């Protein structure tokens, strides 16, 4: 026991010294990184902040669009005439279904006025429903474009952020290994801090990309649901217009 105790003290001291020296936090490693890695981190943080801002805005927008569309559908089937529906739809500006109705109704009103003032009714009848359909499709395209606003940024972040982070990591590792030429030690302790700082870039890249993928898939699904509602309503509205107004 006496023979083993003598060398054990210095050995434990050597093992405890590195552990005690490892006090760097993530912020310390970011502050100690090189200019290229730091620039990469700032870019990735900007991407992440932008994604969360878009997520908050799109969540509120989708919620309003869904609720107002449900309210408009109830009004549409409960009301007795299109003029009443058109008046009620003026307060539902966030509903894509309501905006499609407004576009179709305005075009239908224009055709009906032209029909009453024209003597060539047959020509107007042949082109009337097609004109309403084009107006409705134009409104649908505008509404889908509005609902998809911001999703491109989420898709770009989800696909590019990991590679931007990987670039920062590769650059940091290259810098760390190049630093070996200026040091007298070639052990792993000489490059470990630089490698740890470089790996932060990959971690931040993944932290920006993973939520962006989740958000993009969530909002893309909601856009598809609202688009399906718009398509269903468009078919119903065109059938009503053709049966009752453009015979």
Short mmCIF file of C-alpha atoms in Angstrom, two decimals:
data_model
loop_
_atom_site.label_atom_id
_atom_site.label_comp_id
_atom_site.label_asym_id
_atom_site.label_seq_id
_atom_site.Cartn_x
_atom_site.Cartn_y
_atom_site.Cartn_z
CA UNK A 1 0.00 0.00 0.00
CA UNK A 2 2.81 2.40 0.79
CA UNK A 3 4.47 1.68 -2.57
CA UNK A 4 1.29 2.50 -4.56
CA UNK A 5 0.35 5.56 -2.58
CA UNK A 6 3.44 7.56 -3.49
CA UNK A 7 2.92 7.83 -7.30
CA UNK A 8 -0.88 7.98 -7.02
CA UNK A 9 -1.00 11.55 -5.72
CA UNK A 10 0.82 13.16 -8.67
CA UNK A 11 -1.21 11.04 -11.11
CA UNK A 12 -4.52 12.20 -9.64
CA UNK A 13 -3.28 15.76 -9.71
CA UNK A 14 -2.48 15.49 -13.42
CA UNK A 15 -5.91 14.03 -14.17
CA UNK A 16 -7.72 16.65 -12.13
CA UNK A 17 -5.86 19.60 -13.63
CA UNK A 18 -7.35 19.35 -17.16
CA UNK A 19 -10.83 18.75 -15.76
CA UNK A 20 -10.54 21.83 -13.61
CA UNK A 21 -9.31 23.83 -16.58
CA UNK A 22 -12.29 22.97 -18.73
CA UNK A 23 -14.46 25.92 -17.73
CA UNK A 24 -15.34 27.29 -21.18
CA UNK A 25 -19.02 27.85 -21.82
CA UNK A 26 -20.67 28.02 -25.24
CA UNK A 27 -20.50 31.83 -25.18
CA UNK A 28 -16.78 31.67 -24.35
CA UNK A 29 -16.18 29.37 -27.31
CA UNK A 30 -18.16 31.66 -29.63
CA UNK A 31 -16.21 34.68 -28.40
CA UNK A 32 -12.93 32.84 -28.88
CA UNK A 33 -13.69 31.64 -32.41
CA UNK A 34 -12.08 33.11 -35.48
CA UNK A 35 -13.62 35.86 -37.63
CA UNK A 36 -14.92 33.47 -40.32
CA UNK A 37 -16.55 31.10 -37.83
CA UNK A 38 -18.00 34.07 -35.95
CA UNK A 39 -19.47 35.48 -39.17
CA UNK A 40 -21.01 32.08 -39.93
CA UNK A 41 -22.54 31.99 -36.45
CA UNK A 42 -24.04 35.46 -36.86
CA UNK A 43 -25.55 34.45 -40.21
CA UNK A 44 -27.06 31.31 -38.71
CA UNK A 45 -28.44 33.21 -35.72
CA UNK A 46 -30.01 35.68 -38.15
CA UNK A 47 -31.61 32.80 -40.06
CA UNK A 48 -32.93 31.34 -36.82
CA UNK A 49 -34.41 34.65 -35.61
CA UNK A 50 -36.03 35.17 -39.03
CA UNK A 51 -37.58 31.69 -38.94
CA UNK A 52 -39.10 32.19 -35.50
CA UNK A 53 -40.46 35.60 -36.50
CA UNK A 54 -42.06 34.09 -39.61
CA UNK A 55 -43.43 31.20 -37.54
CA UNK A 56 -45.16 33.58 -35.14
CA UNK A 57 -46.61 35.72 -37.95
CA UNK A 58 -47.76 32.71 -39.98
CA UNK A 59 -49.35 31.05 -36.95
CA UNK A 60 -51.52 34.12 -36.34
CA UNK A 61 -52.26 34.50 -40.06
CA UNK A 62 -53.27 30.87 -40.54
CA UNK A 63 -55.45 30.94 -37.43
CA UNK A 64 -57.31 34.03 -38.64
CA UNK A 65 -57.68 32.60 -42.14
CA UNK A 66 -59.10 29.32 -40.84
CA UNK A 67 -61.54 30.94 -38.41
CA UNK A 68 -62.76 33.56 -40.86
CA UNK A 69 -63.18 30.96 -43.60
CA UNK A 70 -65.29 28.80 -41.32
CA UNK A 71 -67.39 31.84 -40.43
CA UNK A 72 -67.81 32.78 -44.09
CA UNK A 73 -68.90 29.27 -45.11
CA UNK A 74 -71.61 29.39 -42.44
CA UNK A 75 -72.78 32.79 -43.68
CA UNK A 76 -72.73 31.62 -47.29
CA UNK A 77 -75.05 28.67 -46.71
CA UNK A 78 -77.32 30.50 -44.26
CA UNK A 79 -77.85 33.71 -46.25
CA UNK A 80 -80.70 34.04 -48.75
CA UNK A 81 -79.00 36.10 -51.45
CA UNK A 82 -75.52 36.87 -52.76
CA UNK A 83 -75.72 40.59 -51.97
CA UNK A 84 -76.05 39.84 -48.25
CA UNK A 85 -73.11 37.46 -48.43
CA UNK A 86 -71.02 40.06 -50.26
CA UNK A 87 -71.75 42.65 -47.56
CA UNK A 88 -70.81 40.23 -44.77
CA UNK A 89 -67.61 39.19 -46.53
CA UNK A 90 -66.28 42.74 -46.31
CA UNK A 91 -65.28 42.13 -42.67
CA UNK A 92 -63.53 38.82 -43.45
CA UNK A 93 -60.46 40.10 -45.26
CA UNK A 94 -58.22 37.30 -43.90
CA UNK A 95 -60.44 34.56 -45.30
CA UNK A 96 -59.18 33.28 -48.67
CA UNK A 97 -62.58 31.71 -49.39
CA UNK A 98 -64.31 35.05 -48.83
CA UNK A 99 -61.90 36.80 -51.20
CA UNK A 100 -62.61 34.22 -53.89
CA UNK A 101 -66.32 34.82 -53.47
CA UNK A 102 -65.88 38.59 -53.70
CA UNK A 103 -63.92 38.28 -56.95
CA UNK A 104 -66.51 35.94 -58.47
CA UNK A 105 -69.45 38.01 -57.25
CA UNK A 106 -68.04 41.26 -58.66
CA UNK A 107 -67.44 39.63 -62.04
CA UNK A 108 -70.91 38.09 -61.95
CA UNK A 109 -72.45 41.49 -61.21
CA UNK A 110 -70.59 43.02 -64.12
CA UNK A 111 -71.86 40.33 -66.49
CA UNK A 112 -75.44 40.66 -65.24
CA UNK A 113 -75.38 44.42 -65.82
CA UNK A 114 -73.96 43.90 -69.29
CA UNK A 115 -76.62 41.25 -69.94
CA UNK A 116 -79.47 43.58 -68.99
CA UNK A 117 -78.15 46.38 -71.19
CA UNK A 118 -77.25 44.22 -74.20
CA UNK A 119 -79.43 42.77 -76.93
CA UNK A 120 -77.03 39.97 -77.82
CA UNK A 121 -77.74 37.74 -74.83
CA UNK A 122 -76.52 34.53 -76.46
CA UNK A 123 -72.95 35.79 -76.82
CA UNK A 124 -72.80 36.88 -73.17
CA UNK A 125 -74.23 33.58 -71.97
CA UNK A 126 -71.58 31.60 -73.82
CA UNK A 127 -68.71 33.58 -72.35
CA UNK A 128 -70.17 34.50 -68.97
CA UNK A 129 -69.30 31.46 -66.83
CA UNK A 130 -65.81 31.29 -68.32
CA UNK A 131 -65.22 34.91 -67.36
CA UNK A 132 -66.36 34.29 -63.79
CA UNK A 133 -64.16 31.21 -63.62
CA UNK A 134 -61.10 33.18 -64.72
CA UNK A 135 -61.81 35.86 -62.11
CA UNK A 136 -62.16 33.22 -59.39
CA UNK A 137 -58.97 31.42 -60.45
CA UNK A 138 -57.09 34.71 -60.46
CA UNK A 139 -58.26 35.41 -56.90
CA UNK A 140 -57.31 31.86 -55.86
CA UNK A 141 -53.78 32.33 -57.20
CA UNK A 142 -53.41 35.60 -55.29
CA UNK A 143 -54.63 34.04 -52.06
CA UNK A 144 -52.34 31.01 -52.34
CA UNK A 145 -49.40 33.33 -53.01
CA UNK A 146 -50.32 35.35 -49.92
CA UNK A 147 -50.61 32.26 -47.74
CA UNK A 148 -47.27 30.90 -48.96
CA UNK A 149 -45.43 34.15 -48.25
CA UNK A 150 -42.51 33.41 -45.93
CA UNK A 151 -42.42 29.67 -46.57
CA UNK A 152 -39.59 30.08 -49.06
CA UNK A 153 -37.38 31.51 -46.30
CA UNK A 154 -38.18 28.52 -44.08
CA UNK A 155 -37.36 26.09 -46.88
CA UNK A 156 -34.12 27.93 -47.67
CA UNK A 157 -33.06 27.89 -44.02
CA UNK A 158 -33.84 24.20 -43.59
CA UNK A 159 -31.78 23.24 -46.64
CA UNK A 160 -28.82 25.62 -46.37
CA UNK A 161 -28.26 26.19 -42.63
CA UNK A 162 -26.58 22.78 -42.02
CA UNK A 163 -24.17 23.37 -44.90
CA UNK A 164 -23.37 26.91 -43.74
CA UNK A 165 -22.66 25.52 -40.29
CA UNK A 166 -20.54 22.75 -41.81
CA UNK A 167 -18.53 25.34 -43.71
CA UNK A 168 -17.82 27.17 -40.45
CA UNK A 169 -16.79 23.91 -38.80
CA UNK A 170 -14.45 22.91 -41.64
CA UNK A 171 -12.89 26.37 -41.65
CA UNK A 172 -12.41 26.31 -37.87
CA UNK A 173 -10.82 22.84 -37.96
CA UNK A 174 -8.48 23.94 -40.74
CA UNK A 175 -7.46 26.95 -38.66
CA UNK A 176 -6.93 24.76 -35.60
CA UNK A 177 -4.66 22.33 -37.42
CA UNK A 178 -2.74 25.12 -39.09
CA UNK A 179 -2.03 26.44 -35.61
CA UNK A 180 -0.05 23.26 -34.85
CA UNK A 181 2.80 24.58 -36.97
CA UNK A 182 3.33 27.48 -34.56
CA UNK A 183 3.23 25.42 -31.35
CA UNK A 184 5.80 23.13 -29.81
CA UNK A 185 3.21 20.52 -28.85
CA UNK A 186 1.48 18.23 -31.36
CA UNK A 187 -0.93 16.59 -28.91
CA UNK A 188 -4.71 16.73 -29.09
CA UNK A 189 -4.72 19.34 -26.32
CA UNK A 190 -3.22 21.84 -28.75
CA UNK A 191 -6.11 21.62 -31.25
CA UNK A 192 -9.00 20.58 -29.00
CA UNK A 193 -10.14 24.13 -28.13
CA UNK A 194 -10.15 25.17 -31.80
CA UNK A 195 -12.06 22.05 -32.86
CA UNK A 196 -14.62 22.57 -30.07
CA UNK A 197 -15.14 26.16 -31.19
CA UNK A 198 -15.53 25.03 -34.81
CA UNK A 199 -18.12 22.38 -33.94
CA UNK A 200 -20.33 25.09 -32.46
CA UNK A 201 -21.05 26.23 -36.03
CA UNK A 202 -22.50 22.84 -36.98
CA UNK A 203 -24.58 22.75 -33.81
CA UNK A 204 -26.00 26.22 -34.47
CA UNK A 205 -26.68 25.26 -38.10
CA UNK A 206 -28.70 22.25 -37.02
CA UNK A 207 -30.47 24.32 -34.36
CA UNK A 208 -31.60 26.71 -37.10
CA UNK A 209 -32.46 24.03 -39.70
CA UNK A 210 -34.47 21.55 -37.62
CA UNK A 211 -37.17 24.01 -36.43
CA UNK A 212 -37.31 25.48 -39.95
CA UNK A 213 -38.14 22.04 -41.40
CA UNK A 214 -40.85 21.45 -38.80
CA UNK A 215 -42.37 24.89 -39.35
CA UNK A 216 -42.29 24.58 -43.13
CA UNK A 217 -44.05 21.21 -43.11
CA UNK A 218 -46.67 22.48 -40.66
CA UNK A 219 -47.52 25.63 -42.61
CA UNK A 220 -47.36 23.88 -45.99
CA UNK A 221 -49.97 21.41 -44.76
CA UNK A 222 -52.20 24.26 -43.55
CA UNK A 223 -51.87 25.97 -46.93
CA UNK A 224 -52.90 22.73 -48.66
CA UNK A 225 -55.98 22.45 -46.42
CA UNK A 226 -57.02 26.04 -47.14
CA UNK A 227 -56.36 25.53 -50.85
CA UNK A 228 -58.63 22.48 -50.83
CA UNK A 229 -61.35 24.57 -49.16
CA UNK A 230 -60.92 27.25 -51.83
CA UNK A 231 -61.18 24.67 -54.63
CA UNK A 232 -64.30 23.12 -53.12
CA UNK A 233 -65.97 26.48 -52.67
CA UNK A 234 -65.00 27.55 -56.20
CA UNK A 235 -66.79 24.54 -57.67
CA UNK A 236 -69.91 25.20 -55.60
CA UNK A 237 -69.98 28.91 -56.46
CA UNK A 238 -69.52 28.30 -60.19
CA UNK A 239 -72.33 25.73 -60.16
CA UNK A 240 -74.67 28.18 -58.42
CA UNK A 241 -73.73 30.99 -60.80
CA UNK A 242 -74.27 28.82 -63.84
CA UNK A 243 -77.62 27.37 -62.69
CA UNK A 244 -79.25 30.54 -61.37
CA UNK A 245 -77.62 33.50 -63.08
CA UNK A 246 -75.97 32.44 -66.33
CA UNK A 247 -78.48 30.03 -67.84
#
